[in-house]
Coordinates of C-alpha atoms and ligand atoms in Angstrom, one line a residue:
M12 CA 75.6 -112.2 -70.9
F13 CA 73.7 -111.4 -67.7
S14 CA 76.0 -109.0 -66.0
I15 CA 75.2 -106.3 -63.5
K16 CA 78.9 -105.4 -62.9
N17 CA 79.4 -101.8 -61.8
K18 CA 75.7 -101.0 -61.9
V19 CA 74.5 -98.8 -59.0
I20 CA 71.5 -100.4 -57.4
V21 CA 69.5 -99.5 -54.3
I22 CA 67.5 -102.1 -52.3
T23 CA 65.0 -100.7 -49.9
G24 CA 64.4 -103.0 -46.9
G25 CA 68.0 -104.1 -47.6
N26 CA 68.4 -105.3 -44.1
G27 CA 65.5 -107.8 -44.2
L28 CA 65.1 -111.4 -45.1
L29 CA 65.0 -111.0 -48.8
G30 CA 66.9 -107.7 -48.8
K31 CA 70.0 -109.1 -47.2
Q32 CA 70.2 -111.8 -49.8
M33 CA 69.7 -109.3 -52.6
V34 CA 72.5 -107.1 -51.3
S35 CA 75.0 -109.8 -50.8
T36 CA 74.3 -111.7 -54.1
L37 CA 74.3 -108.5 -56.2
R38 CA 77.5 -107.3 -54.6
D39 CA 79.1 -110.7 -55.3
Q40 CA 78.1 -110.2 -58.9
G41 CA 80.1 -106.9 -59.1
A42 CA 77.2 -104.3 -58.6
V43 CA 77.6 -101.3 -56.3
V44 CA 74.7 -102.0 -54.0
I45 CA 73.2 -99.6 -51.5
A46 CA 71.1 -101.2 -48.7
A47 CA 68.5 -98.6 -47.8
D48 CA 66.6 -99.4 -44.6
I49 CA 65.2 -97.7 -41.5
Y50 CA 67.3 -100.0 -39.3
F51 CA 70.7 -101.6 -39.2
E52 CA 72.3 -103.6 -36.3
E53 CA 75.6 -102.4 -37.7
K54 CA 75.8 -99.9 -40.5
N55 CA 78.4 -100.5 -43.2
E56 CA 79.7 -97.9 -45.7
D57 CA 77.1 -98.6 -48.5
D58 CA 74.2 -98.9 -46.0
F59 CA 71.9 -95.9 -46.0
I60 CA 69.2 -94.9 -43.5
L61 CA 66.0 -94.3 -45.5
D62 CA 62.3 -94.3 -44.5
I63 CA 60.0 -95.0 -47.4
T64 CA 57.1 -93.5 -45.6
D65 CA 58.8 -90.1 -45.1
E66 CA 58.8 -87.7 -48.1
N67 CA 61.9 -85.8 -47.0
S68 CA 63.8 -89.0 -46.2
V69 CA 63.1 -90.4 -49.7
K70 CA 63.8 -87.1 -51.6
N71 CA 67.0 -86.3 -49.7
G72 CA 68.1 -90.0 -49.8
V73 CA 67.7 -90.3 -53.5
E74 CA 69.5 -87.0 -54.1
A75 CA 72.4 -87.9 -51.8
I76 CA 72.8 -91.4 -53.4
F77 CA 72.7 -89.9 -56.9
N78 CA 75.2 -87.2 -55.9
K79 CA 77.6 -89.7 -54.4
Y80 CA 77.4 -92.4 -57.1
K81 CA 76.5 -90.2 -60.1
R82 CA 74.0 -92.7 -61.6
L83 CA 71.1 -94.9 -60.5
D84 CA 70.8 -98.1 -62.7
G85 CA 68.4 -100.0 -60.5
W86 CA 66.0 -99.5 -57.6
V87 CA 64.2 -102.3 -55.8
N88 CA 61.2 -101.4 -53.7
N89 CA 61.5 -104.2 -51.2
A90 CA 60.8 -102.6 -47.7
Y91 CA 58.0 -104.2 -45.7
P92 CA 56.6 -101.6 -43.3
R93 CA 53.7 -102.9 -41.2
T94 CA 51.8 -102.1 -37.9
S95 CA 52.3 -104.2 -34.7
D96 CA 48.8 -105.7 -35.2
W97 CA 49.6 -106.9 -38.7
G98 CA 48.1 -110.4 -39.0
N99 CA 44.7 -109.7 -37.3
K100 CA 41.8 -111.7 -38.7
F101 CA 39.7 -109.7 -41.2
E102 CA 36.8 -109.1 -38.9
N103 CA 39.1 -107.6 -36.2
I104 CA 41.1 -105.1 -38.3
P105 CA 40.5 -101.6 -37.0
L106 CA 40.0 -99.1 -39.9
D107 CA 42.9 -97.1 -38.6
S108 CA 45.2 -100.0 -38.8
W109 CA 44.1 -100.8 -42.4
R110 CA 44.7 -97.1 -43.3
K111 CA 48.2 -97.1 -41.7
N112 CA 49.3 -100.2 -43.5
V113 CA 48.1 -99.1 -46.9
D114 CA 49.7 -95.7 -46.3
M115 CA 53.1 -97.1 -45.2
H116 CA 53.4 -99.8 -47.8
L117 CA 51.5 -98.9 -51.0
N118 CA 51.9 -95.2 -50.6
G119 CA 55.5 -95.6 -49.5
Y120 CA 56.2 -97.5 -52.7
F121 CA 54.4 -94.8 -54.7
L122 CA 56.6 -92.2 -53.1
C123 CA 59.8 -94.0 -54.0
C124 CA 58.6 -94.7 -57.5
Q125 CA 57.8 -91.0 -58.1
V126 CA 61.1 -89.7 -56.8
V127 CA 63.3 -92.4 -58.3
L128 CA 61.6 -92.6 -61.7
E129 CA 61.9 -88.8 -62.1
Q130 CA 65.6 -89.1 -61.3
M131 CA 66.0 -91.9 -63.8
R132 CA 64.1 -89.9 -66.5
E133 CA 66.7 -87.1 -66.1
Q134 CA 69.5 -89.5 -66.7
G135 CA 67.6 -91.4 -69.5
F136 CA 67.8 -95.0 -68.2
G137 CA 67.0 -97.2 -65.3
S138 CA 65.2 -100.3 -64.1
L139 CA 62.8 -100.2 -61.1
I140 CA 61.4 -103.4 -59.5
N141 CA 58.4 -103.5 -57.1
M142 CA 58.4 -106.5 -54.8
S143 CA 54.9 -107.9 -54.9
S144 CA 53.5 -111.3 -53.9
I145 CA 51.4 -114.2 -55.1
Y146 CA 48.7 -112.5 -52.9
G147 CA 48.6 -109.6 -55.3
L148 CA 47.6 -112.1 -57.9
V149 CA 45.4 -114.8 -56.2
G150 CA 43.3 -115.0 -53.1
P151 CA 44.8 -116.9 -50.1
D152 CA 44.2 -120.6 -49.5
F153 CA 43.4 -120.3 -45.7
T154 CA 43.6 -124.1 -45.2
V155 CA 47.4 -123.8 -45.1
Y156 CA 47.0 -121.7 -41.8
E157 CA 44.8 -124.3 -40.1
G158 CA 46.1 -125.3 -36.7
T159 CA 48.4 -122.2 -36.5
E160 CA 48.0 -118.6 -35.3
M161 CA 49.0 -117.4 -38.7
T162 CA 46.8 -115.8 -41.4
M163 CA 47.2 -113.7 -44.5
P164 CA 46.3 -110.0 -43.7
A165 CA 43.6 -108.5 -45.9
A166 CA 45.6 -105.3 -46.5
Y167 CA 48.3 -107.3 -48.1
A168 CA 45.9 -108.3 -50.9
A169 CA 44.9 -104.7 -51.5
I170 CA 48.5 -103.4 -51.3
K171 CA 50.1 -106.0 -53.6
G172 CA 47.2 -106.1 -56.1
G173 CA 47.4 -102.3 -56.3
L174 CA 51.2 -102.4 -56.8
N175 CA 50.9 -104.8 -59.7
N176 CA 48.7 -102.4 -61.6
L177 CA 50.6 -99.3 -60.5
T178 CA 53.7 -101.1 -62.0
R179 CA 51.9 -101.5 -65.4
Y180 CA 50.8 -97.9 -65.3
L181 CA 54.4 -96.7 -64.6
A182 CA 55.9 -99.1 -67.2
S183 CA 53.6 -97.4 -69.8
Y184 CA 54.2 -93.9 -68.5
Y185 CA 58.0 -94.1 -68.4
G186 CA 58.6 -96.4 -71.4
S187 CA 59.4 -93.6 -73.8
S188 CA 62.1 -92.5 -71.4
Q189 CA 63.7 -96.0 -71.7
I190 CA 63.0 -96.8 -68.1
R191 CA 61.7 -100.2 -67.2
V192 CA 59.3 -101.0 -64.3
N193 CA 58.5 -104.6 -63.3
T194 CA 57.2 -106.6 -60.4
V195 CA 58.6 -109.7 -58.8
S196 CA 56.0 -111.8 -57.0
P197 CA 57.4 -114.4 -54.6
G198 CA 55.5 -117.2 -53.1
G199 CA 56.0 -118.1 -49.4
I200 CA 59.6 -117.9 -48.3
Y201 CA 60.8 -120.4 -45.7
D202 CA 61.7 -118.6 -42.5
N203 CA 61.4 -121.1 -39.7
Q204 CA 57.6 -121.0 -39.7
E205 CA 55.6 -123.5 -37.7
D206 CA 56.0 -127.1 -38.9
S207 CA 52.3 -127.6 -39.6
F208 CA 52.2 -124.5 -41.8
V209 CA 55.3 -125.6 -43.7
N210 CA 53.9 -129.1 -44.2
N211 CA 50.5 -127.7 -45.4
Y212 CA 52.3 -125.3 -47.8
N213 CA 54.7 -127.9 -49.2
K214 CA 51.8 -130.4 -49.8
K215 CA 49.9 -127.8 -51.9
V216 CA 52.6 -126.1 -54.0
P217 CA 53.5 -128.0 -57.2
L218 CA 57.3 -127.9 -56.5
K219 CA 56.6 -129.3 -53.0
R220 CA 58.7 -126.8 -51.1
M221 CA 58.7 -123.2 -49.9
G222 CA 60.9 -120.6 -51.7
S223 CA 64.3 -119.4 -50.5
P224 CA 65.7 -115.9 -50.6
K225 CA 68.1 -117.1 -53.3
D226 CA 65.2 -118.2 -55.5
I227 CA 63.9 -114.6 -55.5
V228 CA 67.2 -112.9 -56.0
S229 CA 67.7 -114.6 -59.4
A230 CA 64.5 -113.0 -60.7
V231 CA 65.5 -109.6 -59.3
F232 CA 69.0 -110.0 -60.8
Y233 CA 67.6 -110.8 -64.3
L234 CA 65.3 -107.8 -64.4
L235 CA 68.2 -105.5 -63.5
T236 CA 70.5 -106.8 -66.3
D237 CA 70.6 -105.3 -69.8
E238 CA 69.5 -108.7 -71.1
A239 CA 66.0 -107.7 -69.8
S240 CA 66.1 -104.5 -71.7
Y241 CA 62.9 -105.3 -73.6
V242 CA 61.0 -106.5 -70.5
T243 CA 58.7 -103.9 -68.9
G244 CA 55.4 -104.0 -67.1
H245 CA 56.0 -107.7 -66.4
N246 CA 55.1 -109.5 -63.2
L247 CA 57.7 -112.2 -62.7
V248 CA 56.1 -114.8 -60.5
V249 CA 58.5 -117.0 -58.5
D250 CA 56.3 -119.3 -56.5
G251 CA 57.0 -123.0 -57.3
G252 CA 53.7 -123.1 -59.2
W253 CA 51.5 -121.9 -56.3
S254 CA 49.4 -119.5 -58.4
I255 CA 48.9 -121.7 -61.5
I256 CA 46.7 -124.4 -59.8
Ligands
NAD320 N1 59.1 -113.2 -47.0 C1 58.1 -113.7 -47.8 O1 57.6 -114.8 -47.6 C2 57.6 -112.8 -48.9 C3 56.7 -113.4 -49.8 C4 56.2 -112.6 -50.9 C5 56.6 -111.2 -51.0 N2 57.4 -110.7 -50.0 C6 57.8 -109.3 -50.2 O2 59.2 -109.1 -50.2 C7 59.5 -107.9 -49.6 C8 60.5 -108.1 -48.5 O3 60.0 -109.0 -47.6 P1 60.8 -109.6 -46.4 O4 60.2 -110.9 -46.1 O5 62.3 -109.6 -46.7 O6 60.5 -108.6 -45.2 P2 61.3 -108.4 -43.8 O7 60.3 -108.0 -42.8 O8 62.2 -109.5 -43.5 O9 62.3 -107.1 -44.2 C9 61.7 -105.9 -44.5 C10 62.7 -104.8 -44.3 O10 62.1 -103.6 -44.5 C11 62.5 -102.6 -43.6 N3 61.6 -101.5 -43.4 C12 60.4 -101.6 -42.7 N4 59.8 -100.4 -42.8 C13 60.6 -99.6 -43.6 C14 60.5 -98.2 -44.0 N5 59.5 -97.4 -43.6 N6 61.5 -97.7 -44.8 C15 62.6 -98.5 -45.1 N7 62.7 -99.8 -44.7 C16 61.7 -100.3 -43.9 C17 62.7 -103.4 -42.3 O11 63.6 -102.7 -41.4 C18 63.3 -104.7 -42.8 O12 64.7 -104.7 -42.8 C19 58.2 -107.2 -49.2 O13 57.7 -106.4 -50.2 C20 57.3 -108.4 -49.0 O14 56.0 -108.0 -49.1 C21 58.0 -111.4 -49.0

């Protein structure tokens, strides 16, 4: 039960906070995992330079990975491209910045979905996961940011909300080809944020703590296994109960 042994799985943004944990845990579980990212401090054999915002990079990358490994069991859209002014308050967001963020993130995920799902259709199987967020599901509670410089960028709501429904569309479109498409929606992940934010967050969330990368990998793992073979179009929310109150 619940094995991903020998499955070939690509994680975009595989060098980031959640991506690194996905890569190492799934490798520990016996999968052949390719970390696909625009940047690596030190590139290992199964690391792959891929830019989700660049059509040639995605097309050539998927082709090269498929030619090398001869199959593609799983693909996790997990990259997190954003502009340097990400985090501006709503009233200060330049239209161009909004456009760039939607273009890099939502459209980058679209591009990967299109190229990867067509490749999976040819082979006749596959599981694709789009990493979403609680903020694709509910509006932010801005009180948790009080007393900090942090906020929740408006583009994130549009991007992740859009991704949730794009996922349902794709699950329906590719279902007859035996390809599954799901989202995983994490709550806030602890990453040495300011104490006041962490305290505010912990006080509100029913399980009284922020998430960890390991909490999220378990959900990703499940959706990649054959045990999830009847699960598609689902949004697996892993948020300590944040979105149910
Ligand atoms: N960390 C959280 O609290 C949290 C919560 C909810 C959802 N998420 C989602 O989880 C996913 C991963 O988030 P994270 O916190 O690990 O992000 P992160 O910033 O730690 O890592 C993102 C990775 O994406 C890579 N990347 C950026 N632009 C890229 C591009 N154009 N092509 C390929 N790779 C690119 C970066 O180099 C980096 O390694 C994102 O979709 C994010 O929205 C994160």
